[in-house]
Amino acid sequence: MTIQLHDTLQGKKVPFEPLEEGKVTMYLCGPTVYNFAHIGNARPAVVFDLLARILRRRYQLTFARNITDVDDKIIAASSETGKPIGEITAKFTKAYNDDMGALGVQPPDIEPHATQHIDVMIAMIQKLIDEGHAYAAEGHVLFDVASHEHYGELSKRDLREMIAGSRVEVAPYKKAAQDFVLWKPSDREMPGWDSPWGRGRPGWHIECSAMAEKHLGDTIDIHAGGQDLVFPHHENECAQSSCAHGGAPFARYWLHNGFLSIDETKMSKSLGNVLLVHDLIETIPGEVIRLALLSAHYRQPLDWSAETLAGARRQLDRLYGALRGIEISDAVRAAAEVPETLVAALEDDINTPKAMAEFFALARALNKSNDPAEMESLAAQMYAAGELLGLLDSDPEAWFAGDVKGDIASGEIEALIKKRDDARANKDWAAADGFRDQLTEMGITIEDGPGGTTWRRS
Ligand code: AMP
Ligand code: ZN
């Protein structure tokens, strides 16, 4: 069976065939580095990290994820904080990589920075002008949308409707409202580079087209990103690249992840419900966050709530619980394969809910078995599956002892339980209740039984 992927351009799931046998190129639009990544930003990073892992089993993959380090939002962040642009972009590039690393995201093969590819962008813009797809006006260069007959095909938008629907005031240097910027002038305080059209900086869309061309070639196999990027970002990337390459397709498969909401609400600064990965990993193990992000199929919306996290933790507790106390020899571990059914689920358009069901089938078989050789083999298969999914990276004992980064150590929990027991022994009910509340806030449920107080993470 070939890998099946849902292609946004064709609007359906199709068999995946790379351009060149045995090799795959993949480009994921990376972060604009002016603040910390929120949990929604982590969804494409985690989902397409998993796709990279799936592809690497069969192909020699070259995976590029860029860093957008020149953008008007970065310029605005610099003037707001008074900090130099380079300082802001360096800080948030590192934070992005550290935070995604905590979620088990492997570094891409290539991480191109936009500011290091200005020459490639200028060359591509010049080519678009020479071929009649772009025009220079008042220090700007604009893409002439009407010159590209396939414009709108990716996002399924009709150009005539777009023109009729556009009510925005058209900038005087534009021939048509839908034309978009490839290059724009920079004033003295703004970052800028010399170009045939004066000192200026690139538009966002041309950055990705140029970096993809430079590192992956004219036609790439997979182009990925969040659903909101389909229009205008990917539609524009597609137009630029295909027009600069004599009509050659830009990407053979377009993949887009669905959006993440928080408690059924759109994440937004004004609502104050933006969850930063940087903060979450302080109190929640990265694996729990990763599994929560993979809990829904990547094209479906994902609602993030306390229950999403609690569910992911319970699942990991079950997986680690099955593995507890089982010794695996190096030879058995090295020979272990991921079960075919689990691989098949992942190769079917990254069906993570199905893959997790297969993972639990393995854990159940292990829990049931009494045969030491079979148990060892099943446990080794679980670790192999974990490696593919980017899970089970911790030692089971450390997991349950709370020694995993981001977790509350069990010693701390037991100390609070002891304080509560002492308070109860002294009939200080208010103090006892206070300790229970403290534990509840830490996500710990306690139960008083004949054998004493037991606890579990809720
Ligand atoms: P940005 O830095 O805004 O360009 O976003 C980086 C990546 O995160 C893009 O691929 C976006 O599509 C994606 N993204 C942003 N917000 C969300 C969200 N709430 N859910 C899922 N993906 C998102
Ligand atoms: Zn892009």
XYZ file of C-alpha atoms and ligand atoms in Angstrom:
482
model
C 0.000 0.000 0.000
C 1.320 3.438 -0.832
C 1.070 6.283 1.646
C -2.252 8.151 1.292
C -2.398 11.905 1.874
C -5.203 14.423 1.622
C -4.218 17.024 -0.960
C -5.928 20.407 -0.613
C -5.559 21.160 -4.343
C -7.304 17.958 -5.444
C -9.659 18.181 -2.468
C -9.341 14.491 -1.633
C -7.145 11.758 -0.253
C -4.787 10.430 -2.911
C -1.887 7.954 -3.135
C 1.426 9.683 -2.508
C 4.105 9.387 -5.172
C 7.223 11.519 -4.945
C 8.649 13.227 -8.005
C 11.894 11.318 -7.713
C 11.808 7.668 -6.691
C 13.009 7.060 -3.158
C 13.350 10.751 -2.300
C 10.908 13.232 -0.809
C 11.097 16.986 -0.347
C 8.839 18.687 2.191
C 8.455 22.344 3.151
C 6.583 23.574 6.218
C 5.937 27.277 6.744
C 7.713 28.051 9.982
C 7.214 30.717 12.629
C 7.478 34.478 12.385
C 9.839 35.023 15.265
C 8.598 37.974 17.315
C 6.905 36.179 20.224
C 6.527 32.768 21.859
C 4.667 30.030 19.975
C 1.166 29.300 21.255
C -0.368 25.845 21.418
C -2.105 26.370 18.055
C 1.262 27.084 16.410
C 2.541 23.833 17.888
C -0.083 21.783 16.040
C 1.491 21.990 12.554
C 4.968 21.583 14.059
C 3.975 18.342 15.831
C 1.714 16.931 13.099
C 4.227 17.456 10.305
C 7.078 16.254 12.507
C 5.100 13.027 12.713
C 4.646 13.007 8.935
C 8.412 13.474 8.541
C 8.990 10.457 10.799
C 6.481 8.394 8.780
C 8.124 9.385 5.473
C 11.639 8.659 6.723
C 10.724 4.983 7.155
C 10.387 4.652 3.378
C 12.170 7.572 1.774
C 15.200 9.755 1.945
C 13.478 12.905 3.163
C 14.684 16.486 2.953
C 12.490 18.516 5.268
C 12.761 22.316 5.378
C 10.993 24.499 7.938
C 11.812 28.169 7.584
C 12.250 31.005 10.014
C 10.522 34.246 8.989
C 12.867 36.807 10.500
C 11.857 39.833 8.452
C 8.238 40.891 8.744
C 6.229 43.956 9.704
C 5.137 42.302 12.971
C 8.801 41.965 13.946
C 9.429 45.620 13.065
C 6.428 46.589 15.226
C 7.724 44.452 18.126
C 11.080 46.196 17.854
C 9.614 49.699 17.963
C 7.324 48.748 20.864
C 10.089 47.277 23.005
C 13.023 49.376 21.780
C 14.999 46.148 21.274
C 17.023 45.602 18.096
C 15.365 43.313 15.542
C 18.274 40.839 15.577
C 17.933 40.417 19.326
C 14.196 39.716 19.066
C 14.495 37.222 16.208
C 17.452 35.376 17.797
C 15.621 35.083 21.121
C 12.371 33.764 19.636
C 14.028 31.445 17.114
C 15.794 29.738 19.996
C 12.636 29.706 22.124
C 10.657 28.159 19.242
C 13.188 25.393 18.730
C 13.513 24.702 22.465
C 9.746 24.659 22.994
C 9.059 22.425 19.989
C 11.958 20.193 21.085
C 10.186 19.760 24.442
C 7.206 18.412 22.462
C 9.420 15.842 20.755
C 9.639 17.754 17.463
C 12.858 16.778 15.711
C 14.840 19.585 14.076
C 14.155 19.852 10.330
C 16.967 18.971 7.922
C 17.144 22.585 6.782
C 16.063 25.688 8.669
C 16.425 28.546 6.195
C 16.242 32.097 7.562
C 14.526 34.635 5.300
C 17.157 37.340 5.906
C 19.840 35.017 4.549
C 18.009 34.548 1.241
C 17.317 38.098 0.085
C 19.442 37.602 -3.055
C 17.376 34.551 -4.037
C 14.166 36.535 -3.514
C 15.434 39.473 -5.606
C 16.393 37.084 -8.418
C 12.958 35.440 -8.342
C 11.162 38.797 -8.349
C 13.283 39.964 -11.301
C 12.380 36.787 -13.166
C 8.678 37.369 -12.520
C 9.002 40.917 -13.897
C 10.914 39.658 -16.960
C 8.253 37.027 -17.648
C 5.416 39.568 -17.404
C 3.987 38.325 -14.093
C 5.022 41.279 -11.938
C 5.503 45.027 -12.197
C 7.453 47.659 -10.307
C 5.719 50.823 -9.115
C 6.789 53.484 -6.608
C 9.448 51.362 -4.928
C 7.092 48.383 -4.739
C 6.961 45.281 -6.876
C 3.561 43.630 -7.250
C 2.501 40.276 -8.571
C 0.061 40.697 -11.442
C -2.621 38.228 -10.429
C -4.477 38.517 -13.736
C -1.382 37.171 -15.516
C -1.759 33.754 -13.890
C -4.703 31.761 -15.159
C -4.579 29.205 -12.333
C -4.830 31.800 -9.556
C -7.449 30.748 -6.990
C -7.304 27.010 -7.751
C -5.705 25.984 -4.463
C -8.102 27.941 -2.254
C -11.030 27.335 -4.635
C -11.668 31.045 -5.034
C -12.982 32.638 -8.132
C -10.932 35.651 -9.137
C -13.920 37.564 -10.527
C -15.799 37.091 -7.255
C -12.723 38.214 -5.362
C -12.518 41.399 -7.371
C -16.240 42.082 -7.013
C -16.060 41.418 -3.276
C -13.055 43.578 -2.528
C -14.111 46.791 -0.869
C -10.705 47.858 0.325
C -9.289 51.056 -1.038
C -6.756 50.129 -3.693
C -3.258 51.497 -3.153
C -2.408 53.950 -5.974
C 0.616 51.921 -7.126
C -1.501 48.779 -7.740
C -2.962 47.880 -11.132
C -5.633 45.749 -9.455
C -6.857 45.232 -5.905
C -5.903 41.554 -5.793
C -2.263 42.146 -6.809
C 0.025 41.380 -3.898
C 3.377 42.703 -2.778
C 6.641 40.981 -3.667
C 8.877 43.849 -2.570
C 8.204 47.016 -0.603
C 10.259 50.086 0.250
C 11.831 50.463 3.702
C 12.368 53.792 5.372
C 15.650 54.512 7.110
C 14.690 52.972 10.466
C 13.378 49.781 8.912
C 15.447 46.769 7.874
C 16.155 47.019 4.157
C 18.349 45.696 1.370
C 19.458 47.324 -1.877
C 17.564 46.099 -4.893
C 16.875 47.163 -8.497
C 13.709 48.829 -7.109
C 15.433 50.751 -4.337
C 16.120 49.935 -0.716
C 13.409 47.689 0.613
C 12.354 44.333 1.983
C 10.508 41.290 0.673
C 6.831 40.470 1.129
C 6.079 37.393 3.234
C 4.907 35.107 0.410
C 8.021 35.463 -1.774
C 10.189 34.455 1.189
C 8.828 30.908 1.221
C 8.832 30.546 -2.583
C 12.490 31.575 -2.762
C 13.664 29.430 0.158
C 11.796 26.377 -1.155
C 13.345 26.851 -4.619
C 16.846 27.278 -3.246
C 16.816 24.245 -0.958
C 14.291 21.840 -2.474
C 14.059 22.700 -6.172
C 11.367 24.051 -8.522
C 8.752 21.397 -7.708
C 8.567 20.102 -4.169
C 6.684 17.008 -3.096
C 4.841 18.220 -0.006
C 3.997 21.714 1.155
C 2.390 21.950 4.575
C 0.992 24.444 7.049
C -2.088 25.435 9.003
C -5.459 25.792 7.289
C -5.404 29.591 7.566
C -2.391 29.665 5.252
C -4.278 28.280 2.231
C -5.348 31.799 1.341
C -3.637 34.064 0.684
C -0.204 32.738 1.686
C -0.122 29.419 -0.156
C -2.215 30.600 -3.092
C 0.332 33.386 -3.584
C 3.367 31.166 -3.035
C 1.918 28.791 -5.601
C 1.364 31.584 -8.158
C 4.859 33.042 -7.727
C 6.724 29.751 -7.857
C 4.858 28.260 -10.753
C 5.130 31.483 -12.804
C 8.860 31.752 -12.020
C 9.378 28.163 -13.152
C 7.665 28.225 -16.525
C 4.401 26.798 -15.215
C 5.928 23.813 -13.385
C 3.766 22.837 -10.399
C 5.074 24.221 -7.124
C 3.997 21.414 -4.812
C 2.675 17.968 -5.717
C 0.694 17.650 -2.453
C -0.657 20.409 -0.213
C -1.375 19.454 3.397
C -3.195 21.645 5.902
C -3.957 21.078 9.553
C -7.230 22.105 11.191
C -7.458 24.787 13.816
C -7.100 24.467 17.551
C -9.582 26.241 19.828
C -9.532 26.671 23.591
C -12.630 25.564 25.496
C -14.628 25.926 22.259
C -13.390 29.494 21.810
C -11.002 30.955 19.268
C -7.657 31.740 20.841
C -7.046 35.462 20.837
C -5.047 38.053 22.693
C -8.105 40.168 23.383
C -9.845 37.250 25.117
C -6.696 36.537 27.118
C -6.883 32.812 26.348
C -3.614 32.409 24.456
C -1.730 29.419 25.846
C 2.013 29.550 25.231
C 3.919 26.306 24.850
C 6.715 27.958 26.819
C 4.424 28.202 29.877
C 2.646 24.875 29.441
C 5.864 22.858 29.485
C 6.659 24.278 32.921
C 3.912 22.195 34.499
C 2.976 19.530 31.960
C 5.301 16.892 30.500
C 5.964 17.548 26.802
C 4.750 14.057 25.889
C 1.319 14.784 27.362
C 1.042 17.938 25.248
C 2.271 16.103 22.144
C -0.233 13.284 22.566
C -3.036 15.784 23.225
C -2.126 17.542 19.956
C -2.226 14.219 18.123
C -5.466 13.079 19.760
C -7.690 14.349 16.929
C -7.101 13.687 13.244
C -4.887 16.520 11.993
C -7.433 17.872 9.505
C -10.189 18.061 12.120
C -10.602 20.940 14.532
C -9.090 20.245 17.938
C -10.568 21.711 21.075
C -8.081 22.170 23.881
C -9.390 21.864 27.425
C -8.368 20.483 30.798
C -9.998 17.221 29.689
C -7.857 17.026 26.505
C -4.752 17.092 28.679
C -6.149 14.807 31.356
C -7.132 12.299 28.661
C -3.635 12.346 27.150
C -2.093 11.843 30.561
C -4.364 8.900 31.335
C -3.405 7.332 28.017
C 0.298 7.738 28.723
C -0.213 6.343 32.232
C -1.752 3.254 30.631
C 1.098 2.841 28.144
C 3.825 3.385 30.732
C 1.891 1.214 33.189
C 2.038 -1.727 30.778
C 5.793 -1.285 30.393
C 6.567 -1.021 34.083
C 9.089 -3.528 35.387
C 9.735 -5.222 32.046
C 13.365 -5.768 31.139
C 14.186 -5.752 27.436
C 17.481 -7.017 26.066
C 19.318 -4.890 23.503
C 18.891 -7.635 20.898
C 15.097 -7.817 21.326
C 14.837 -4.036 21.293
C 16.900 -3.745 18.118
C 14.849 -6.442 16.361
C 11.461 -4.988 17.307
C 9.247 -3.620 14.542
C 6.298 -1.273 14.777
C 3.167 -3.405 14.182
C 1.987 -3.205 10.584
C -1.546 -2.165 11.591
C -0.182 0.867 13.427
C 2.045 1.868 10.508
C -0.881 1.398 8.119
C -3.013 3.786 10.211
C -0.322 6.457 10.125
C 0.276 5.963 6.413
C -3.432 6.483 5.849
C -3.342 10.283 5.933
C -1.752 10.349 9.419
C -4.715 8.699 11.153
C -3.497 9.221 14.715
C -6.749 8.204 16.493
C -6.591 4.820 14.718
C -2.842 4.522 15.376
C -3.403 5.144 19.092
C -6.126 2.474 19.166
C -3.550 0.052 17.728
C -1.047 1.218 20.344
C -3.512 0.356 23.109
C -4.202 -3.041 21.566
C -0.489 -3.710 22.004
C -0.557 -2.519 25.628
C -3.607 -4.721 26.328
C -1.881 -7.767 24.836
C 1.127 -7.054 27.031
C -1.023 -6.673 30.159
C -2.699 -10.009 29.450
C 0.408 -12.006 28.678
C 2.172 -14.219 31.216
C 4.856 -15.427 28.854
C 8.102 -13.544 29.615
C 9.482 -13.827 26.051
C 6.214 -12.600 24.569
C 6.035 -9.785 27.110
C 9.550 -8.682 26.263
C 8.774 -8.692 22.552
C 5.496 -6.774 22.983
C 7.184 -4.194 25.201
C 9.930 -3.742 22.604
C 7.265 -3.243 19.920
C 5.660 -0.597 22.112
C 8.933 1.287 22.360
C 9.385 1.031 18.580
C 5.887 2.461 18.094
C 6.683 5.171 20.649
C 9.785 6.128 18.718
C 7.784 6.517 15.527
C 5.115 8.630 17.228
C 7.611 10.596 19.337
C 6.213 9.170 22.597
C 7.434 6.943 25.471
C 10.701 8.792 25.729
C 10.825 8.494 29.517
C 11.617 5.637 31.828
C 8.341 4.173 33.209
C 9.540 4.408 36.804
C 10.555 8.050 36.326
C 7.151 8.670 34.729
C 5.239 7.422 37.744
C 7.638 9.005 40.215
C 6.913 12.359 38.563
C 10.578 12.771 37.694
C 9.747 13.806 34.147
C 10.442 17.445 33.294
C 7.379 19.560 33.823
C 5.843 17.091 36.256
C 5.161 17.593 39.925
C 7.392 15.220 41.864
C 5.573 12.565 43.829
C 7.644 13.496 46.916
C 5.966 16.894 46.930
C 2.529 15.291 46.668
C 3.215 12.817 49.444
C 4.525 15.560 51.721
C 1.221 17.437 51.299
C -0.788 14.264 51.977
C 1.216 13.736 55.149
C 0.507 17.315 56.260
C -3.199 16.733 55.617
C -3.132 13.471 57.591
C -1.434 15.255 60.505
C -4.023 18.057 60.378
C -6.833 15.493 60.428
C -5.226 13.691 63.344
C -5.265 17.030 65.180
C -8.895 17.593 64.099
C -7.795 20.764 62.295
C -10.348 20.279 59.517
C -9.828 23.698 57.943
C -6.109 23.065 57.485
C -6.817 19.549 56.155
C -9.235 20.964 53.597
C -6.642 23.579 52.606
C -4.107 20.849 51.814
C -6.702 18.936 49.806
C -7.480 22.096 47.805
C -3.789 22.606 47.162
C -3.547 19.062 45.800
C -6.649 19.534 43.644
C -5.088 22.626 42.129
C -2.019 20.563 41.271
C -4.282 18.134 39.423
C -4.098 15.463 42.150
C -7.139 13.545 43.361
C -6.909 11.857 46.748
C -9.016 9.080 48.178
C -9.209 8.006 51.798
C -9.499 4.253 52.187
C -9.008 1.673 54.905
C -5.334 1.354 53.990
C -4.703 5.116 54.180
C -4.816 7.872 51.593
C -4.046 7.104 47.958
C -3.540 9.631 45.171
C -3.729 9.813 41.418
C -3.249 12.478 38.833
C -6.645 13.658 37.643
P 1.939 32.117 12.295
O 3.172 32.341 13.122
O 0.745 32.887 12.749
O 2.224 32.246 10.813
O 1.516 30.608 12.524
C 2.430 29.538 12.423
C 1.702 28.277 12.072
O 0.710 27.966 13.080
C 0.937 28.343 10.763
O 1.093 27.107 10.086
C -0.495 28.545 11.192
O -1.391 28.051 10.246
C -0.547 27.724 12.462
N -1.608 28.132 13.406
C -1.814 29.362 13.924
N -2.861 29.361 14.777
C -3.326 28.080 14.825
C -4.386 27.417 15.541
N -5.168 28.061 16.408
N -4.574 26.106 15.306
C -3.786 25.421 14.452
N -2.771 25.970 13.750
C -2.534 27.291 13.931
Zn 5.149 29.936 3.681
